[in-house]
Amino acid sequence: MTATVENTLTHSSIVPVQVLLEQYAISHPEIDSDEALEAQLDLIERAYHFSTLHHAGQVRKSGEPFMVHCTQVVLTLIGLQLDAVTIAAGLLHDVVEDVEEVTIEQLAAEFGEEVAVLVNGVTKITGLSFRSQEELQAEYFRKMLVSMAKDVRIILIKLADRLHNMRTLSFLEEEKQQRISLETREIYAPLAHRFGMAKIKSELEDLSLKYLSPDVYRDLASKLDQKRAEREKLIDEIRQPIVKALKDAGIDATVNGRAKHFYSIFTKMQRRNRPFEEIYDLLALRVVTDTVPNCYHALGIIHTLYTPIFDRFKDYVSRPKMNMYQSLHTTIIASNGETAEIQIRTREMDRIAEVGIAAHWLYKEGREEVRDGENREDWLSQALEWQTDMTDPKEFMSYLRMDLYDDAIFVFTPRGDLKELPQGASVLDFAFAIHTDIGLHCSGAKVNGNIAPLAGKLQNGDTVTIFTSPHQTPSSYWLDIVKTTKASSKIRSWFRKATLEQSISLGEDLLDRELKRLKVKRKVTDELEGLAKEYGLPDANRLYAAIGRGEYSAAQVAQRLLPEEPSEEEPPRESVLTRFVDRVRRSRGGVKVTGIDNLMIRFAQCCQPVPGDPIIGFITRGRGVTVHNKECANIVDDLERRLEVHWDVEKDQFFVVGLRIFGTDRPGLLNEISRTITDAGINITHAAMDTTDGMADGNFGIEVEHLSQLDRLIVRIKKIKGVDRVERETGVKYGNVSEDVFDHLEQDPGN
């Protein structure tokens, strides 16, 4: 079939339209209606001529006409026995991207909506601005994932496209060769593996190795070539007895040697830390028969002829891989002492092993029915689910690479349902594989009837029972024990949601208290919605969250909700920023300098003194007097620049101080600390809580009137369950305004 065409045409030849049409007809013997075949061939021919017309004059880096690429991509797609719509889309896959006047809408009008959807799925993102190449790459693959979920043929076109690009990569400069080869090895080859397309996967891996490690590639090629004759002789010595024994048993089968790919040999050398000369299992054979019973019969015959290595046996016939792959794998020791890997499968399995998901497409088209219970696109469904939780491009690409690479183990539920997980997966990963809610509330487990920790690593064939509790919620250390992308993304999503909910609750509480203090009794819900829009936020909840996170103070927002002219009896409380700037500009600011008036006063951010702290003044050049705590390590030993100062605080004058709170992480800790502070009548300027390995580290900015008020608050906070210690913080920022801004205001108070 297409093998003949590929032998007579190089990868740099334009395949004539007549050849493509003939090969398509040969690859689809199931089309029994001349009328149907003619309609499909007409679609392909029209797409061919459209592509030829619009790519006219365009050349690739090799200097060859662009149509070389289009027809070579289609030759691969025909080899996968794909339908006419996919072939047409393959011919047109670059026209929208490379020809300005051609649009997706035009393709839909000319060739139908189905063709247009496929072309759009493989078209690069244009017309948008991205901050980095990585962000552009992440958004492209995100788009491709979403498109693939709608129509899996999109990835088949993209893989054929990448395959020809890799075959002709030598014409690009070295930097592009490296970048494209790395992307191919990390994304496209694993994608081909995920979709069961072994032939394309192996060629992509070998070509990637050729450009990423050219010396290694040349060395392997040379050594394999030198030993080819010896290897073929050894394979034939193993093969002949198998052929005879199968024939004697009446089993219809073919037995052939198969080539080990460069990349698989290279990874084996790396994994075992051995040179090429010490990699002994380079011999490989494949037995292809007609029925599943004959596969097992052939296995028994081979094991009577040769000694099997039992821990290397794998049964993927009764337990297919998620990418549709089925085969029996056994490794035997031949009479000459050499080891050989043997795969045994049916002809249908052999076809699926080569073309993977493309064979599934044929089933969907009606050649055969897909067997009940099979969900061949499980990974794609999961990938589509977790990608929605990823907002950071770097995080998305990292998870995509990790998710594509994983080798699989098979684990059972108590009812015997099979779950595929990556090597190294934990009990907690299994819980999330069953259902997100089960994972989020997983409180314990049994593995093979024995109590097991959530972090316990699972082995092939384990049976796992999961226990849940409505009171159980994720802990930060869970992120350290899960391996699957689904579990990790769902845990992170839960924390983001929980943090948002806590921030909303805290912000709402802070604003309610401030409005009560200002005696605002009317409902402000509608006003808050409008105010949120003014702040550039989508709704009132996001404004509450911003208050809870300290991005805006409750006093600042409350001021915006007051009437234009507040009553004299109840003057509005100033924002933190307004009070601070006013404090800087006033001559005294709560501190009196002995014997001198009208000096600019500022409070040192290194020690943040509050009334009750012993203080000392220090004359700063051009910036008045800076007030420090007398015990501050940053006081300069220049006695001539020191001034005696003492507190002269007016009523309702507040001072910002930072608190650092350490403890054990638990749900609601941030909320309880915040409520303790506000219940003490103290305003919070900002609040943040980081958690690592089950420990909490909180940073709070608060406004106090004097030291005794601060001391009483610290005693209260220490009584909260989970809090280990509380320290005064230094260098606190005021909302989103850093100390540098205040320094600028002090230097130029007229602004």
PDB file of N, CA and C in Angstrom, residues 678-713:
ATOM      1  N   THR A 678      -9.983  41.451  64.993  1.00  0.00           N
ATOM      2  CA  THR A 678     -11.081  42.419  64.834  1.00  0.00           C
ATOM      3  C   THR A 678     -11.974  42.468  66.072  1.00  0.00           C
ATOM      4  N   ASP A 679     -12.131  41.323  66.773  1.00  0.00           N
ATOM      5  CA  ASP A 679     -12.920  41.321  68.015  1.00  0.00           C
ATOM      6  C   ASP A 679     -12.270  42.195  69.084  1.00  0.00           C
ATOM      7  N   ALA A 680     -10.967  42.390  68.980  1.00  0.00           N
ATOM      8  CA  ALA A 680     -10.255  43.253  69.927  1.00  0.00           C
ATOM      9  C   ALA A 680     -10.371  44.725  69.528  1.00  0.00           C
ATOM     10  N   GLY A 681     -11.165  45.005  68.474  1.00  0.00           N
ATOM     11  CA  GLY A 681     -11.352  46.384  68.033  1.00  0.00           C
ATOM     12  C   GLY A 681     -10.170  46.934  67.267  1.00  0.00           C
ATOM     13  N   ILE A 682      -9.376  46.042  66.684  1.00  0.00           N
ATOM     14  CA  ILE A 682      -8.160  46.455  65.977  1.00  0.00           C
ATOM     15  C   ILE A 682      -8.356  46.244  64.481  1.00  0.00           C
ATOM     16  N   ASN A 683      -7.979  47.243  63.709  1.00  0.00           N
ATOM     17  CA  ASN A 683      -8.124  47.163  62.252  1.00  0.00           C
ATOM     18  C   ASN A 683      -6.959  46.381  61.642  1.00  0.00           C
ATOM     19  N   ILE A 684      -7.278  45.558  60.631  1.00  0.00           N
ATOM     20  CA  ILE A 684      -6.255  44.800  59.898  1.00  0.00           C
ATOM     21  C   ILE A 684      -5.978  45.517  58.585  1.00  0.00           C
ATOM     22  N   THR A 685      -4.710  45.829  58.326  1.00  0.00           N
ATOM     23  CA  THR A 685      -4.362  46.481  57.046  1.00  0.00           C
ATOM     24  C   THR A 685      -4.029  45.454  55.974  1.00  0.00           C
ATOM     25  N   HIS A 686      -3.487  44.328  56.369  1.00  0.00           N
ATOM     26  CA  HIS A 686      -3.294  43.242  55.408  1.00  0.00           C
ATOM     27  C   HIS A 686      -3.115  41.932  56.162  1.00  0.00           C
ATOM     28  N   ALA A 687      -3.422  40.829  55.470  1.00  0.00           N
ATOM     29  CA  ALA A 687      -3.297  39.501  56.077  1.00  0.00           C
ATOM     30  C   ALA A 687      -2.901  38.506  55.005  1.00  0.00           C
ATOM     31  N   ALA A 688      -1.934  37.657  55.332  1.00  0.00           N
ATOM     32  CA  ALA A 688      -1.507  36.614  54.393  1.00  0.00           C
ATOM     33  C   ALA A 688      -1.041  35.411  55.189  1.00  0.00           C
ATOM     34  N   MET A 689      -1.294  34.221  54.655  1.00  0.00           N
ATOM     35  CA  MET A 689      -0.899  32.989  55.337  1.00  0.00           C
ATOM     36  C   MET A 689      -0.293  32.033  54.322  1.00  0.00           C
ATOM     37  N   ASP A 690       0.968  31.633  54.547  1.00  0.00           N
ATOM     38  CA  ASP A 690       1.621  30.629  53.714  1.00  0.00           C
ATOM     39  C   ASP A 690       1.680  29.323  54.489  1.00  0.00           C
ATOM     40  N   THR A 691       1.514  28.202  53.771  1.00  0.00           N
ATOM     41  CA  THR A 691       1.595  26.894  54.417  1.00  0.00           C
ATOM     42  C   THR A 691       2.589  26.016  53.681  1.00  0.00           C
ATOM     43  N   THR A 692       3.446  25.333  54.437  1.00  0.00           N
ATOM     44  CA  THR A 692       4.424  24.406  53.873  1.00  0.00           C
ATOM     45  C   THR A 692       4.569  23.220  54.817  1.00  0.00           C
ATOM     46  N   ASP A 693       4.434  22.004  54.265  1.00  0.00           N
ATOM     47  CA  ASP A 693       4.600  20.780  55.059  1.00  0.00           C
ATOM     48  C   ASP A 693       3.743  20.796  56.320  1.00  0.00           C
ATOM     49  N   GLY A 694       2.515  21.295  56.215  1.00  0.00           N
ATOM     50  CA  GLY A 694       1.612  21.277  57.349  1.00  0.00           C
ATOM     51  C   GLY A 694       1.820  22.390  58.350  1.00  0.00           C
ATOM     52  N   MET A 695       2.788  23.288  58.114  1.00  0.00           N
ATOM     53  CA  MET A 695       3.054  24.404  59.023  1.00  0.00           C
ATOM     54  C   MET A 695       2.542  25.702  58.416  1.00  0.00           C
ATOM     55  N   ALA A 696       2.058  26.606  59.278  1.00  0.00           N
ATOM     56  CA  ALA A 696       1.507  27.885  58.824  1.00  0.00           C
ATOM     57  C   ALA A 696       2.434  29.022  59.222  1.00  0.00           C
ATOM     58  N   ASP A 697       2.564  29.994  58.338  1.00  0.00           N
ATOM     59  CA  ASP A 697       3.390  31.179  58.575  1.00  0.00           C
ATOM     60  C   ASP A 697       2.573  32.384  58.127  1.00  0.00           C
ATOM     61  N   GLY A 698       2.040  33.149  59.115  1.00  0.00           N
ATOM     62  CA  GLY A 698       1.147  34.254  58.784  1.00  0.00           C
ATOM     63  C   GLY A 698       1.800  35.607  58.960  1.00  0.00           C
ATOM     64  N   ASN A 699       1.446  36.540  58.095  1.00  0.00           N
ATOM     65  CA  ASN A 699       1.894  37.926  58.193  1.00  0.00           C
ATOM     66  C   ASN A 699       0.668  38.830  58.262  1.00  0.00           C
ATOM     67  N   PHE A 700       0.576  39.638  59.339  1.00  0.00           N
ATOM     68  CA  PHE A 700      -0.565  40.528  59.517  1.00  0.00           C
ATOM     69  C   PHE A 700      -0.068  41.946  59.763  1.00  0.00           C
ATOM     70  N   GLY A 701      -0.700  42.913  59.103  1.00  0.00           N
ATOM     71  CA  GLY A 701      -0.474  44.321  59.406  1.00  0.00           C
ATOM     72  C   GLY A 701      -1.678  44.822  60.182  1.00  0.00           C
ATOM     73  N   ILE A 702      -1.454  45.431  61.350  1.00  0.00           N
ATOM     74  CA  ILE A 702      -2.573  45.893  62.179  1.00  0.00           C
ATOM     75  C   ILE A 702      -2.320  47.328  62.631  1.00  0.00           C
ATOM     76  N   GLU A 703      -3.402  48.007  63.074  1.00  0.00           N
ATOM     77  CA  GLU A 703      -3.304  49.377  63.576  1.00  0.00           C
ATOM     78  C   GLU A 703      -3.617  49.374  65.072  1.00  0.00           C
ATOM     79  N   VAL A 704      -2.661  49.834  65.884  1.00  0.00           N
ATOM     80  CA  VAL A 704      -2.879  49.893  67.330  1.00  0.00           C
ATOM     81  C   VAL A 704      -2.632  51.312  67.829  1.00  0.00           C
ATOM     82  N   GLU A 705      -3.184  51.602  69.017  1.00  0.00           N
ATOM     83  CA  GLU A 705      -3.007  52.935  69.610  1.00  0.00           C
ATOM     84  C   GLU A 705      -1.834  52.966  70.581  1.00  0.00           C
ATOM     85  N   HIS A 706      -1.528  51.818  71.194  1.00  0.00           N
ATOM     86  CA  HIS A 706      -0.444  51.822  72.177  1.00  0.00           C
ATOM     87  C   HIS A 706       0.049  50.395  72.398  1.00  0.00           C
ATOM     88  N   LEU A 707       1.174  50.267  73.070  1.00  0.00           N
ATOM     89  CA  LEU A 707       1.846  48.986  73.261  1.00  0.00           C
ATOM     90  C   LEU A 707       1.008  48.007  74.070  1.00  0.00           C
ATOM     91  N   SER A 708       0.319  48.498  75.112  1.00  0.00           N
ATOM     92  CA  SER A 708      -0.457  47.578  75.950  1.00  0.00           C
ATOM     93  C   SER A 708      -1.572  46.913  75.145  1.00  0.00           C
ATOM     94  N   GLN A 709      -2.167  47.659  74.211  1.00  0.00           N
ATOM     95  CA  GLN A 709      -3.196  47.069  73.342  1.00  0.00           C
ATOM     96  C   GLN A 709      -2.595  45.951  72.494  1.00  0.00           C
ATOM     97  N   LEU A 710      -1.385  46.176  71.976  1.00  0.00           N
ATOM     98  CA  LEU A 710      -0.693  45.165  71.174  1.00  0.00           C
ATOM     99  C   LEU A 710      -0.361  43.938  72.014  1.00  0.00           C
ATOM    100  N   ASP A 711       0.139  44.165  73.242  1.00  0.00           N
ATOM    101  CA  ASP A 711       0.510  43.044  74.113  1.00  0.00           C
ATOM    102  C   ASP A 711      -0.701  42.175  74.448  1.00  0.00           C
ATOM    103  N   ARG A 712      -1.851  42.831  74.730  1.00  0.00           N
ATOM    104  CA  ARG A 712      -3.064  42.066  75.048  1.00  0.00           C
ATOM    105  C   ARG A 712      -3.491  41.221  73.845  1.00  0.00           C
ATOM    106  N   LEU A 713      -3.353  41.799  72.664  1.00  0.00           N
ATOM    107  CA  LEU A 713      -3.737  41.062  71.453  1.00  0.00           C
ATOM    108  C   LEU A 713      -2.848  39.837  71.256  1.00  0.00           C
TER     109      LEU A 713
END
